[in-house]
mmCIF file of C-alpha atoms in Angstrom:
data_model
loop_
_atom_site.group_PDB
_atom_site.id
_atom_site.type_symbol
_atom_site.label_atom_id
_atom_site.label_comp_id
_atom_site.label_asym_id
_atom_site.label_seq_id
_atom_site.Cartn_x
_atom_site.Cartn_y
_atom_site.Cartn_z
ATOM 1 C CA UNK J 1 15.374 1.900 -33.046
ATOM 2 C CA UNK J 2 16.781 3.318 -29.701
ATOM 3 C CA UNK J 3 19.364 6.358 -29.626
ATOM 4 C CA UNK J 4 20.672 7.915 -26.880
ATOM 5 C CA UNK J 5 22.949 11.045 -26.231
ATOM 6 C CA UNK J 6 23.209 14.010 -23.836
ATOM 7 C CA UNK J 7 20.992 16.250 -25.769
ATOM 8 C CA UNK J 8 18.214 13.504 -26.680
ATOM 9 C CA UNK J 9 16.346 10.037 -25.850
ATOM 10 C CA UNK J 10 14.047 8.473 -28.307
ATOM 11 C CA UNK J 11 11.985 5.581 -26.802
ATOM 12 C CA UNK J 12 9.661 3.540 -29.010
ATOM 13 C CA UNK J 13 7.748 6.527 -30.845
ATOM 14 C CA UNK J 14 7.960 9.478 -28.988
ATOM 15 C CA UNK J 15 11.609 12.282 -28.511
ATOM 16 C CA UNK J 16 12.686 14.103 -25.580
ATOM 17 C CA UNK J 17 14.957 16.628 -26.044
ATOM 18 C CA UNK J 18 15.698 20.107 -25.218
ATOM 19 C CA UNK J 19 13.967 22.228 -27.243
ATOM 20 C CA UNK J 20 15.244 24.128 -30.174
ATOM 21 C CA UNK J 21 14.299 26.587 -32.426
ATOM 22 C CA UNK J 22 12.233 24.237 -34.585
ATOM 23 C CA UNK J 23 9.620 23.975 -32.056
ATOM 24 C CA UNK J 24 8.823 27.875 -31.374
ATOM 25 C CA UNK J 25 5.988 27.117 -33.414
ATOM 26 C CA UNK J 26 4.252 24.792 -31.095
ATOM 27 C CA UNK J 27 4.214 27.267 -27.851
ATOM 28 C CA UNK J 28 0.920 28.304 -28.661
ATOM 29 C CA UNK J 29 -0.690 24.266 -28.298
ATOM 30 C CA UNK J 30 1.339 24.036 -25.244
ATOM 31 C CA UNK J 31 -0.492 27.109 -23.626
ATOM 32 C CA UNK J 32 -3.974 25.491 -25.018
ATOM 33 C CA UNK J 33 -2.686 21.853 -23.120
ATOM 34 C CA UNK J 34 -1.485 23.781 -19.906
ATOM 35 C CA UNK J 35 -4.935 25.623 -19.439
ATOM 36 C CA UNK J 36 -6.924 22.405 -20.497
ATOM 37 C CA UNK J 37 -5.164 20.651 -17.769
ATOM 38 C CA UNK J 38 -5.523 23.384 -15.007
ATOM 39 C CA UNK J 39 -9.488 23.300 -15.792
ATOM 40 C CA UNK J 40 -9.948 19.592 -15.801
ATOM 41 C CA UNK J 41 -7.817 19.105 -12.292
ATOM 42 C CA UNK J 42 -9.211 22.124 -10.809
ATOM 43 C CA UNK J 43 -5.724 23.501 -9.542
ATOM 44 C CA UNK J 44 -3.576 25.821 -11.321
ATOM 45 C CA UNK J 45 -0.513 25.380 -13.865
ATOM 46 C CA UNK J 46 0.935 29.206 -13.546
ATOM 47 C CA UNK J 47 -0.522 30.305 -16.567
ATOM 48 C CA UNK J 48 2.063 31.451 -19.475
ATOM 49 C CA UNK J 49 1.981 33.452 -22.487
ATOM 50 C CA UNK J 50 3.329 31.685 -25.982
ATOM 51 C CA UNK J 51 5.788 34.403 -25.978
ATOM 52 C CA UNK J 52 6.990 33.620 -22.619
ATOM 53 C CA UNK J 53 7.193 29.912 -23.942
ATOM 54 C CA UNK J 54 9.164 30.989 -26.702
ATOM 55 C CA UNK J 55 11.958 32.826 -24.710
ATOM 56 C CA UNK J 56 12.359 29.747 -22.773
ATOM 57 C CA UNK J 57 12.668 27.985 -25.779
ATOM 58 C CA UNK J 58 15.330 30.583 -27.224
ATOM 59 C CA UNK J 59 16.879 30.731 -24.042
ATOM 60 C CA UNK J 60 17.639 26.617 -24.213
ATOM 61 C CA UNK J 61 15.852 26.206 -20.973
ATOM 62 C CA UNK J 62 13.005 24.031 -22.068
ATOM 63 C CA UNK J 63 12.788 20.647 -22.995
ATOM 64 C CA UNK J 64 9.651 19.189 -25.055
ATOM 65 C CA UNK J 65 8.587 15.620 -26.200
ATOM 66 C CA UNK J 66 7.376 15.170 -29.910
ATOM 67 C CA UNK J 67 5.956 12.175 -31.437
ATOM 68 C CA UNK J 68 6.952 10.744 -34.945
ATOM 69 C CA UNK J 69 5.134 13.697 -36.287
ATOM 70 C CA UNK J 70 7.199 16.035 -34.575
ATOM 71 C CA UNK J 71 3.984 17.405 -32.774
ATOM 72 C CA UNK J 72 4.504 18.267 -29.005
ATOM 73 C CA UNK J 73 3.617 15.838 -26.796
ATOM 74 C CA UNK J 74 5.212 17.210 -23.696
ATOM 75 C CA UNK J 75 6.876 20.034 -21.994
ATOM 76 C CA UNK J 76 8.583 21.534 -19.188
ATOM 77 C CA UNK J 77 10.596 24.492 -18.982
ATOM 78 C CA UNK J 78 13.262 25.908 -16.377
ATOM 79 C CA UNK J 79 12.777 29.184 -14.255
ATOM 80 C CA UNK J 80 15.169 30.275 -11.787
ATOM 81 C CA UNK J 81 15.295 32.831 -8.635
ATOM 82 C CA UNK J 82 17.318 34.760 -6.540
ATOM 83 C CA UNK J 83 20.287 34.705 -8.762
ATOM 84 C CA UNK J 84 20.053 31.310 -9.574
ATOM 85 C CA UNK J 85 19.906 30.050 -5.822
ATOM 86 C CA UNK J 86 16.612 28.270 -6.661
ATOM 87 C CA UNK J 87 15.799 26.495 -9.765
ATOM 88 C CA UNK J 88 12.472 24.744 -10.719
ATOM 89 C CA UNK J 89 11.303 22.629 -13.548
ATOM 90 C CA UNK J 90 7.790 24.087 -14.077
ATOM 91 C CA UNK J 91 5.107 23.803 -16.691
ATOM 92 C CA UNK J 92 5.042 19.921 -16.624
ATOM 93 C CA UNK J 93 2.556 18.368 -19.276
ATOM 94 C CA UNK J 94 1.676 15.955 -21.010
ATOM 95 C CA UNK J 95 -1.522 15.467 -23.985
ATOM 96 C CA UNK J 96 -3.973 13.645 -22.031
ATOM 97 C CA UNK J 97 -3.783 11.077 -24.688
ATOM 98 C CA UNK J 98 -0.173 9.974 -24.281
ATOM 99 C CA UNK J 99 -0.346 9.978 -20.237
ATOM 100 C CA UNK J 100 0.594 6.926 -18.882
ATOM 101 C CA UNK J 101 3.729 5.895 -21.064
ATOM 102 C CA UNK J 102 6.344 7.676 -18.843
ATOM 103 C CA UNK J 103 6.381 10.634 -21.077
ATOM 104 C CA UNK J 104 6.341 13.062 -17.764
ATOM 105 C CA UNK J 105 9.139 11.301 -15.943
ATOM 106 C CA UNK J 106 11.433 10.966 -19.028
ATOM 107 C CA UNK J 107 10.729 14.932 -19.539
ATOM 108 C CA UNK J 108 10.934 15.391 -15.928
ATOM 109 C CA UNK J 109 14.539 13.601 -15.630
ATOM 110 C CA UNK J 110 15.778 15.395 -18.932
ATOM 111 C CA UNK J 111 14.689 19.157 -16.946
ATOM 112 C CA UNK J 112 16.679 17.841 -13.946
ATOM 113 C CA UNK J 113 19.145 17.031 -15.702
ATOM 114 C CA UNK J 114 19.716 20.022 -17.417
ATOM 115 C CA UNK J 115 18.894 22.394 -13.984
ATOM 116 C CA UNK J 116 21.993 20.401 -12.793
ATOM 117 C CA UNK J 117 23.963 21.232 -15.757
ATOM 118 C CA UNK J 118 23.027 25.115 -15.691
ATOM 119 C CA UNK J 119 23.134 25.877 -11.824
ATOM 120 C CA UNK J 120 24.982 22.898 -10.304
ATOM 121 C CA UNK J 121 25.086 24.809 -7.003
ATOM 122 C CA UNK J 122 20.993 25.872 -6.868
ATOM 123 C CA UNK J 123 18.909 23.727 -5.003
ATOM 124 C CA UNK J 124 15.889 22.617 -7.205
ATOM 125 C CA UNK J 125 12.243 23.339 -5.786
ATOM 126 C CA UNK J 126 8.885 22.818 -6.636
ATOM 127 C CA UNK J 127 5.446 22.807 -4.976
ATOM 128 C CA UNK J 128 2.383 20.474 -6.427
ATOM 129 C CA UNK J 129 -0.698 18.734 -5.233
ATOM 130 C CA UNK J 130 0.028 15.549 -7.880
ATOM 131 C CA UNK J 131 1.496 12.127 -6.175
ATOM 132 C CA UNK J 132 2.373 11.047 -9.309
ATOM 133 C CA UNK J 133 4.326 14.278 -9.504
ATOM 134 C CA UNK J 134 5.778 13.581 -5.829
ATOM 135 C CA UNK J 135 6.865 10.264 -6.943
ATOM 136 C CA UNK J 136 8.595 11.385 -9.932
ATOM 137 C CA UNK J 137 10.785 14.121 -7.802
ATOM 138 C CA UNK J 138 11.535 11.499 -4.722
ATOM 139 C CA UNK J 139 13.261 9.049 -7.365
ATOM 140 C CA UNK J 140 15.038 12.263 -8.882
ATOM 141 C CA UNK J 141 16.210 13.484 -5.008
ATOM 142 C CA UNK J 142 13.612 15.901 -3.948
ATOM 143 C CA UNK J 143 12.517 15.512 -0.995
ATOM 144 C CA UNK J 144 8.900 17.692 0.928
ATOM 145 C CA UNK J 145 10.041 20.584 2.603
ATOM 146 C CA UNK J 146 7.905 23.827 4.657
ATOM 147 C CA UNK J 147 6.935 26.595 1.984
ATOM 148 C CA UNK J 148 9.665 28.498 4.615
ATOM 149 C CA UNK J 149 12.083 26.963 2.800
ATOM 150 C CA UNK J 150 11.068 27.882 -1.053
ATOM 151 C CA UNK J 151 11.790 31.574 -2.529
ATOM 152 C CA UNK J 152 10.584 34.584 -0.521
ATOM 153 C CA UNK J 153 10.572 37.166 -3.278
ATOM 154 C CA UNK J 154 6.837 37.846 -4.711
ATOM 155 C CA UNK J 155 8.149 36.660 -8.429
ATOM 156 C CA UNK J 156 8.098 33.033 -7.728
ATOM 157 C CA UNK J 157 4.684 32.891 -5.821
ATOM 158 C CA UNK J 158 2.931 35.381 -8.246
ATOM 159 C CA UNK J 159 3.217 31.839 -10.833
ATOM 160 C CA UNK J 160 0.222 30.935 -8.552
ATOM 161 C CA UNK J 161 -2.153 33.509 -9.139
ATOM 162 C CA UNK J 162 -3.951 31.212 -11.821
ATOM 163 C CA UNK J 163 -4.436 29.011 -9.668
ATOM 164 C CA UNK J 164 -8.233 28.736 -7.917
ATOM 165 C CA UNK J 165 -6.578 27.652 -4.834
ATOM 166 C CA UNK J 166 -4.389 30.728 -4.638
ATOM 167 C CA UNK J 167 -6.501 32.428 -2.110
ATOM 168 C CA UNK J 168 -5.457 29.613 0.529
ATOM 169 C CA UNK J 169 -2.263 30.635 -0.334
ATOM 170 C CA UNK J 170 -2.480 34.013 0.753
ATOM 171 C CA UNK J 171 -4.767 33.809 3.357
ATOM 172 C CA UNK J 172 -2.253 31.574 5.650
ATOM 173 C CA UNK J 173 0.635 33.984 4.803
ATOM 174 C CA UNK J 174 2.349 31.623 1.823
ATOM 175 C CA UNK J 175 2.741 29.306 4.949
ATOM 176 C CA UNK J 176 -0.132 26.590 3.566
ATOM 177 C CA UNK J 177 -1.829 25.573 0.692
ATOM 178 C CA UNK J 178 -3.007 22.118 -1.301
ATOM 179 C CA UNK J 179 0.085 22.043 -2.500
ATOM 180 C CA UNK J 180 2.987 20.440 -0.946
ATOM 181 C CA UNK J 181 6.711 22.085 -1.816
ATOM 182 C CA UNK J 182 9.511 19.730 -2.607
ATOM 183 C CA UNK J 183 13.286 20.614 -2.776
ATOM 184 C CA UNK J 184 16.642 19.021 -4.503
ATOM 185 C CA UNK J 185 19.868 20.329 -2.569
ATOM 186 C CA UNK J 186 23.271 19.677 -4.178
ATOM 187 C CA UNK J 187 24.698 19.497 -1.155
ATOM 188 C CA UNK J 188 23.469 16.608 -0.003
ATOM 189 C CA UNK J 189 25.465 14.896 -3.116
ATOM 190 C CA UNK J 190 28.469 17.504 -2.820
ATOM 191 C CA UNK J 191 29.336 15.848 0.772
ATOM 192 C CA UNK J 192 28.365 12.658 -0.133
ATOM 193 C CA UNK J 193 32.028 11.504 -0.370
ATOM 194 C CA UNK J 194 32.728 13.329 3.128
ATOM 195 C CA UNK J 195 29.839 11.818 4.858
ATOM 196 C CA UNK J 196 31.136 8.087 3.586
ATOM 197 C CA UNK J 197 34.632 8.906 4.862
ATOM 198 C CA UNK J 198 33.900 10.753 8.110
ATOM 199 C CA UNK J 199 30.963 7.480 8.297
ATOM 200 C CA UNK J 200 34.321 4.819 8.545
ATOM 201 C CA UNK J 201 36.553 6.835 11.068
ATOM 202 C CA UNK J 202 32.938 7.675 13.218
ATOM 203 C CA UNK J 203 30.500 5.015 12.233
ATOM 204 C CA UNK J 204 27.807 6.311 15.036
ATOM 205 C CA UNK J 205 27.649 9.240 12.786
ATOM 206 C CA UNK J 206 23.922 9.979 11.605
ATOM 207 C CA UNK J 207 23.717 10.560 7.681
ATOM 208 C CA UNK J 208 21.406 12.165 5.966
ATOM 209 C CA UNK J 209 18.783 9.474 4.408
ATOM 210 C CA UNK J 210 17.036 9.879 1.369
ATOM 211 C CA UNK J 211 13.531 10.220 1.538
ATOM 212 C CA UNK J 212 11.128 6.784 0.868
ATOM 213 C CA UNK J 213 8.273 8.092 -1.287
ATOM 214 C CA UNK J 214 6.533 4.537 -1.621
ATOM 215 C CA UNK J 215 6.964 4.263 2.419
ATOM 216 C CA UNK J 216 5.338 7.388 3.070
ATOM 217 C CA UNK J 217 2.441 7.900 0.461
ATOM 218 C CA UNK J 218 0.026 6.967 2.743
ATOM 219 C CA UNK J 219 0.366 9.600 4.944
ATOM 220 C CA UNK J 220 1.005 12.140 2.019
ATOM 221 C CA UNK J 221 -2.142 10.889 0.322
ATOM 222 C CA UNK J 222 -3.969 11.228 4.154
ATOM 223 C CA UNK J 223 -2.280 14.814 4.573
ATOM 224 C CA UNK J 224 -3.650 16.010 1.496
ATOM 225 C CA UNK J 225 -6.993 14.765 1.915
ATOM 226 C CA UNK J 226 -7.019 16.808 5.359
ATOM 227 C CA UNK J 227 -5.242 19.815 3.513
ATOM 228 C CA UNK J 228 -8.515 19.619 0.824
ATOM 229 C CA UNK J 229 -11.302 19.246 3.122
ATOM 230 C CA UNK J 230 -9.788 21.611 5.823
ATOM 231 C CA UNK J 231 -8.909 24.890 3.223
ATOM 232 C CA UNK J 232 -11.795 24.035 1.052
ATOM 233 C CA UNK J 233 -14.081 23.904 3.917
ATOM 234 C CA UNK J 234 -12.503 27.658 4.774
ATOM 235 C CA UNK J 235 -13.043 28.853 1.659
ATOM 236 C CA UNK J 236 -16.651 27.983 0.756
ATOM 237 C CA UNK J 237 -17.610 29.647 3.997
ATOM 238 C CA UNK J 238 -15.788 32.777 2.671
ATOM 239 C CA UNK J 239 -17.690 32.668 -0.122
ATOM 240 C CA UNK J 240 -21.058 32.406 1.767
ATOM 241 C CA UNK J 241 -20.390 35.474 4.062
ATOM 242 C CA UNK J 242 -19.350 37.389 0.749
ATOM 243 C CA UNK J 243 -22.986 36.333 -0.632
ATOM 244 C CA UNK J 244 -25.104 37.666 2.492
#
């Protein structure tokens, strides 16, 4: 059976929904999954507490997929900065064992979707070193963008301190890392209806053009090859001069 309303989607045998106060209980196997999945990939997931979890959760700014059982399956949560002129959907996972069944795009779209309701005027970042994750925000809007363009205050780049990679980070001045940032503006759907009708009075008019993901993973899977071997390359040398 198939339901579907603002607040919830079930598909086949798994329920995304925003999360309530009936799953406060499960922060503390999120945290577990979220540091799991940081070791296995090697990167960081900025590492949070249960109780942080929880305050999300009581806040109505997380959304979590449970299985029949009702045991979390997935999970995301929404942070925001600078007075709500950036939002991003962070925390994304998934149990390794239910990967693979769109789980992580259905709770990806439902934190979207609910950033959108909260701070319609906040353009929606977020930095990662997944394609599958890439691919997921190009079909909800996002398109790659310069770390320039992402938060300057230290509270949103302090979420990568867990990460092993975060000395690249700081070592090229937040300017470079494996990651690659990614950004949602609202404006670009605000003028929409402008652009169409200024488009039909001036058709040589440029508009803006959303961004192929499919076209261009080649070159993102190249770049990131080149980001790995370059930074990596940087930082095992460190490591040798810190050993003589």
């Amino acid at each position: 059976m198939e339901k579907e309303s603002a607040s919830e989607v079930l598909t086949n045998n798994y329920t995304v929904q925003v999360a309530t106060t009936e799953h406060l209980h499960l922060a503390e196997a999120i945290c577990y999954e979220m540091e799991e999945s940081a070791k296995a990939r090697g990167t960081g997931i900025a590492k949070r507490s249960p109780e942080y979890l929880r305050d999300k959760i009581n806040e109505g700014k997380a959304i979590i997929a449970t299985d029949d059982a009702g045991e979390f399956i997935g999970f995301c949560y929404v942070e925001t900065w600078e007075h709500g002129k950036f939002v991003a959907n962070s925390g994304l996972i998934v149990k390794p064992e239910w990967r693979k069944y769109g789980i992580a795009k259905a709770v990806k779209a439902r934190a979207f979707e609910l950033s959108r309701s909260k701070y319609p005027d906040a353009k929606i970042i977020g930095i990662t070193t997944s394609l599958a994750v890439m691919k997921i925000n190009s079909e909800l809007g996002y398109e790659p963008t310069t770390f320039s363009e992402l938060p300057v205050n230290d509270a949103f780049w302090n979420g990568c301190k867990s990460c092993v990679n975060y000395d690249v980070l700081t070592r090229t001045d937040r300017k470079h890392c494996l990651c690659t940032g990614m950004i949602f503006d609202p404006e670009w759907e605000k003028n929409k209806a402008k652009r169409e009708s200024e488009a039909i009075k001036q058709p040589q008019q440029e508009e803006h053009e959303p961004w192929n993901f499919l076209k261009d993973v080649k070159v993102l899977e190249r770049l990131k090859s080149i980001k790995e071997k370059m930074f990596l390359k940087m930082q095992a040398k460190r490591a040798e001069r810190q050993a003589v």
